[in-house]
Structures are given as C-alpha cells and as structure tokens.
Amino acid sequence: ACEFKPLETGIVCRLTKPAALVLNEQTAQVIQAAFQHASIPDINGERGVRFLGKVTYGLTNIQISNLSIESSEVELREDDAINIVIKNVSSSIKGILNYGYGSWFVHVGHSIEFEIDSSTDLVINNKLACTNRRVAADTSDCYLTFHKLQLHLHGNKDPGWLRQLFTDFISFTLKLVLKSQICKEINYVANLLADFIQYRAGDFLTSGDIGVNIDLTSFPVTKANYLETHHKGLLVYKNTTVHFNNSVFSPSLLTEDRMLYFWFSEDVLNSLALAAFLDQRFVLLLTGHELKEILKDDIESNQEILQEIFHEASSNSSLTKVWSLTPPEIRITPKGTLVTSSVAVQLSTSLDEKPKLYFETDVITTIQASYANKKLRLHLVDYVVHIKNVISSLQISTEEDQKEAALNQFLNKIVSKFGIPTVIERLEPALTSLMNSKGLYLFEIINPEIIPYQGYLIVQMDFGFPHHLLVDFLKKSM
Ligand SMILES: CCc1cc(Oc2ccnc(N(Cc3cccc(OC(F)(F)C(F)F)c3)C[C@@H](O)C(F)(F)F)n2)ccc1Cl
C-alpha cells in the first residue's frame, strides 16, 4: 500500500477541475472502447411457460455495435471519487436467440436472429487508489440504468409468448450481464490509462542510466477542485536509488486556476545534476574551428592573447575540452535556479602533448527557464566567474609580471561573455530534444510557466488533449 512519509515527497502533480473537464471530452472514446471490447457471454436459461411446458432458451454470439453517447459530466467529490455521469449510451445488441420447448417425447427447437435497441445511462464513481505505490483506478462503484431495451426478432416467426418471456425474464438477465461486463471493461480501461500515464511519466523522467522513482508516497488526493498525487522523485542511477530528504510540500503551494501543476523539490533537480555529472554528460569538446566561431566576435579583450589562441586553434588537430570537476550544485531561489559549478578548460593542439592552455573556473549562474514554441529556453539572469589554476605555454609578449594578470582578466572575460552562453546554447536543444524524444511534443501545452521558489520549482500549464492521442492508444492497447 502507501504509508505516508511527508519528507519523502520530491514531486507533486495536481490535475485541476478544468483539466478534468478537458479530459472528460475523451470520456466518450473511453466508453466506446469499453463497450466495443466487452465480450458478452452466452445467456442460457429455462422457464416454465403455460401450455408449452418447459422452455429452454439461449442468447449466443452477442455483439454490441453502433454505439453513440449523448453527453458526459465529471464532478470531483472531496475525499471520495471522480463522479462521471454518462447520459444516453445507445447501442444495438445483436445475436442469435435459440429456444426450444416440448415434453420428453417431442422437442421443438428454433433459432432466430435478434437485435435489441438499447439505451442506458452510466454512472461511474472512480476512486483513485494506490496499489504497490502506483495510482490505481477503483471503478467498482459503477452502474447502468437502462431506459430502453427494445427487442426485434428477425423473420416472421415471432411468437408472442417468446417476446413476453424476453420482456419479463431474459431482459433482466441481459441487463445484469451487460452491467457486469461493461463495468468490468471500464475498470480495465481506467487502469490501463493509469498505468499508461505512470509508464510514460517514468519514461519521461528517464534518460539512459538516469531515472527518477515516481512511486507514490501517499494515497492520491481527490478534492472538489483537483486531483493530486505525491511522488518520491528519488534519483535512480544505474538501478541504484539515491536517497535524500526533500523540502516539504504543502497543498497551499499550488493554486487551482491552471490545469496541470508539477511541484519539484530542488533536491530532485540537484540529484539529476549529480547523476548527469556521474554519467559524464557535462563534457564539451570543441574543434579549433568551433572555438574560433565562438570567439570571433570578441573585440574588446586582449587581442594579443586572442590572436595566440586563434593561432593554436587554427592547427587542425586543435581540441578544446570543457568539463565539470564537481557535480553542479542546484539551489532554487525566487530569482532563478542557482547553478554552482567548477569547470576545467583545456586547449591542446593534440591529445598527447602538454596543453597550450589549462585553467579552472568556479562559476555561479542564476538561470530562469521558460518553454515556448515547443522549445525549452534557459535565460542567464546573473553570473559570477572566478578563474584559477591557470597553466599556459602560450607565447605572450606581455611583461612577465603582467602576464598572469592579463591572462586571468582575459579568461574571465571569455568565460563570462562566451563560455557560459555557449554551454547554455547547447544545453537548451539537448534538453528540448530529450523531452521531445519522450513524446512531449504530442501534447498541446498552453502557456506553460516555470516558476522558481525557495527550495522548489513549480511548472504549471494548461493543455489541449489531442483527440488522436487517446484513440490511437485505445486502438493499440485494446
Ligand atoms: C511526467 C509528469 C509526471 C508524472 C508523474 O507521475 C504520475 C503518475 C500518475 N499520475 C500522474 N498524474 C500527473 C500527470 C502526469 C502526466 C500527464 C498528466 O496529464 C494528463 F495526462 F492527465 C493530461 F495531460 F492528459 C498528468 C495524474 C495524477 O496527478 C492524478 F491527476 F491522477 F492525480 N502523474 C510523476 C512526476 C511527473 Cl514530472
């Protein structure tokens, strides 16, 4: 089950009433799939009928077709369930009606095709439950109210007594069977969707050996205006779960006017940065040409040093390597995400030789993120650069004692004006394509906001649910 430990929650998701209304537009698809997928078992029985003695009957090959749904409403009930009322589900039920009667010495048997025009209302009280720390849908509270079950028998053999038998008795059994099968299907589809969201969520938060454990840390919350799930958000790296204790979530941190909210504790982002570092993802290799491209606009810093670097960069085996020396530390503040990192830069003309230039730099950058036109954008709000441990064999004519200061100043300028922007310019498309590879582009995300607070980040958005998304999913998985 899900024992509740407040400190363990790293991610909270909230789906508000407006989102439920948008998702409700897909209810008809879901019900359609449930009815279509339902397999109605044969119904057999026997009954004493006046003058005819014992009559045995059986409905076989029962198929539901031409489903249409008039409307569906959804209502979230505080600490209870998602109440879904579906009006006027009309369908035609076809099959073969076999019946036989007579006594021990003579037995008459017939089979006749039947078609039933049915119309029913459906009420489903979907309780979000928790099974093995995963969201489960409990739709056991499900019932059908038939307001039409019109029998049509094909062919001229339409014995009145049979119609009477159907009306009085068979239809009762048929309603029971339809209800149990349809509600069973609805439960199946609801859990299929819950599993699907969780699978895609887990996949969304996975890249190679880096993943995030999104097990539930409490029962899903159902309030009048929103649904909410609390997740561990623990880093999983090479199948090892990395524990940390998160900043504490409280419901008041999220509002209810947007459709979808995600609350991320800074520990979640910090641990992802750690994993990316361990996975050696913070390594940037630049060819001589790329380095020249980056520095070509520099007109104000020390031109002599710049020329010297250009000269080194021109040799076609020139290689500049930039890598993190320590895991970047992520702190989230209202001004933006503070990234503190210590980076090494090495410029060499070939891998074996002593580097022409090596230096380390401690960088603190304040970054704000936004998402527009299906692209993640990172905005540099502030930065502090400190150069250290410079080793250089560049031929620079400056006087010996000025040389170090000049080089330091030059490097500080280069890292600030060109180094940090280059890293950001490469990080943006890398993160965007990572999210797109997970299917993010499939969703129509409307006006997403990424808002930093002290110790946590809130991502809030509206969304349009692409019609085909669910249809394709149901076709594929049912
Ligand atoms: C990828 C988003 C995400 C999902 C997580 O896990 C789950 C598991 C089960 N349910 C949810 N819900 C939130 C959610 C996830 C993905 C899409 C989504 O929106 C939507 F699919 F609904 C809509 F876009 F179509 C909602 C749902 C859960 O919060 C709720 F609402 F059921 F309580 N999240 C955990 C973390 C993160 Cl970042």
PDB file of N, CA, C and O in Angstrom, residues 370-378 428-429 432 435-436 440 448 450:
ATOM      1  N   SER A 370      12.148  28.810 -19.424  1.00  0.00           N
ATOM      2  CA  SER A 370      10.789  29.004 -19.960  1.00  0.00           C
ATOM      3  C   SER A 370      10.616  27.989 -21.076  1.00  0.00           C
ATOM      4  O   SER A 370      11.573  27.376 -21.538  1.00  0.00           O
ATOM      5  N   TYR A 371       9.355  27.789 -21.475  1.00  0.00           N
ATOM      6  CA  TYR A 371       9.067  26.822 -22.539  1.00  0.00           C
ATOM      7  C   TYR A 371       8.113  27.501 -23.503  1.00  0.00           C
ATOM      8  O   TYR A 371       7.019  27.904 -23.121  1.00  0.00           O
ATOM      9  N   ALA A 372       8.586  27.701 -24.741  1.00  0.00           N
ATOM     10  CA  ALA A 372       7.739  28.374 -25.749  1.00  0.00           C
ATOM     11  C   ALA A 372       8.046  27.751 -27.100  1.00  0.00           C
ATOM     12  O   ALA A 372       9.184  27.347 -27.357  1.00  0.00           O
ATOM     13  N   ASN A 373       7.007  27.685 -27.947  1.00  0.00           N
ATOM     14  CA  ASN A 373       7.153  27.093 -29.291  1.00  0.00           C
ATOM     15  C   ASN A 373       7.838  25.725 -29.193  1.00  0.00           C
ATOM     16  O   ASN A 373       8.760  25.422 -29.948  1.00  0.00           O
ATOM     17  N   LYS A 374       7.380  24.967 -28.204  1.00  0.00           N
ATOM     18  CA  LYS A 374       7.880  23.598 -28.027  1.00  0.00           C
ATOM     19  C   LYS A 374       9.393  23.554 -27.839  1.00  0.00           C
ATOM     20  O   LYS A 374      10.071  22.600 -28.204  1.00  0.00           O
ATOM     21  N   LYS A 375       9.953  24.658 -27.305  1.00  0.00           N
ATOM     22  CA  LYS A 375      11.392  24.670 -27.006  1.00  0.00           C
ATOM     23  C   LYS A 375      11.616  25.148 -25.575  1.00  0.00           C
ATOM     24  O   LYS A 375      10.957  26.086 -25.112  1.00  0.00           O
ATOM     25  N   LEU A 376      12.552  24.468 -24.896  1.00  0.00           N
ATOM     26  CA  LEU A 376      12.948  24.923 -23.567  1.00  0.00           C
ATOM     27  C   LEU A 376      13.975  26.046 -23.753  1.00  0.00           C
ATOM     28  O   LEU A 376      14.891  25.926 -24.571  1.00  0.00           O
ATOM     29  N   ARG A 377      13.789  27.161 -23.062  1.00  0.00           N
ATOM     30  CA  ARG A 377      14.741  28.269 -23.146  1.00  0.00           C
ATOM     31  C   ARG A 377      15.344  28.497 -21.771  1.00  0.00           C
ATOM     32  O   ARG A 377      14.616  28.465 -20.763  1.00  0.00           O
ATOM     33  N   LEU A 378      16.641  28.704 -21.730  1.00  0.00           N
ATOM     34  CA  LEU A 378      17.322  28.996 -20.457  1.00  0.00           C
ATOM     35  C   LEU A 378      17.853  30.435 -20.528  1.00  0.00           C
ATOM     36  O   LEU A 378      18.558  30.778 -21.464  1.00  0.00           O
ATOM     37  N   GLU A 428      20.157  23.955 -24.083  1.00  0.00           N
ATOM     38  CA  GLU A 428      18.738  24.132 -24.451  1.00  0.00           C
ATOM     39  C   GLU A 428      18.277  23.065 -25.439  1.00  0.00           C
ATOM     40  O   GLU A 428      17.361  22.304 -25.143  1.00  0.00           O
ATOM     41  N   PRO A 429      18.904  22.945 -26.617  1.00  0.00           N
ATOM     42  CA  PRO A 429      18.409  21.932 -27.584  1.00  0.00           C
ATOM     43  C   PRO A 429      18.567  20.509 -27.061  1.00  0.00           C
ATOM     44  O   PRO A 429      17.735  19.651 -27.324  1.00  0.00           O
ATOM     45  N   THR A 432      15.622  20.007 -24.805  1.00  0.00           N
ATOM     46  CA  THR A 432      14.392  20.004 -25.610  1.00  0.00           C
ATOM     47  C   THR A 432      14.263  18.676 -26.359  1.00  0.00           C
ATOM     48  O   THR A 432      13.212  18.049 -26.334  1.00  0.00           O
ATOM     49  N   MET A 435      13.262  15.868 -24.077  1.00  0.00           N
ATOM     50  CA  MET A 435      11.830  15.859 -23.710  1.00  0.00           C
ATOM     51  C   MET A 435      10.987  15.452 -24.920  1.00  0.00           C
ATOM     52  O   MET A 435      10.051  14.674 -24.798  1.00  0.00           O
ATOM     53  N   ASN A 436      11.382  15.945 -26.109  1.00  0.00           N
ATOM     54  CA  ASN A 436      10.602  15.569 -27.294  1.00  0.00           C
ATOM     55  C   ASN A 436      10.711  14.079 -27.580  1.00  0.00           C
ATOM     56  O   ASN A 436       9.751  13.449 -28.006  1.00  0.00           O
ATOM     57  N   LEU A 440       6.841  14.580 -25.537  1.00  0.00           N
ATOM     58  CA  LEU A 440       6.257  15.831 -25.005  1.00  0.00           C
ATOM     59  C   LEU A 440       5.566  16.597 -26.122  1.00  0.00           C
ATOM     60  O   LEU A 440       4.514  17.178 -25.935  1.00  0.00           O
ATOM     61  N   PRO A 448       2.798  27.433 -20.709  1.00  0.00           N
ATOM     62  CA  PRO A 448       3.436  26.828 -19.529  1.00  0.00           C
ATOM     63  C   PRO A 448       4.245  27.880 -18.781  1.00  0.00           C
ATOM     64  O   PRO A 448       4.799  28.801 -19.387  1.00  0.00           O
ATOM     65  N   ILE A 450       7.240  28.248 -15.726  1.00  0.00           N
ATOM     66  CA  ILE A 450       8.208  27.548 -14.854  1.00  0.00           C
ATOM     67  C   ILE A 450       8.638  28.569 -13.799  1.00  0.00           C
ATOM     68  O   ILE A 450       9.351  29.525 -14.109  1.00  0.00           O
TER      69      ILE A 450
END
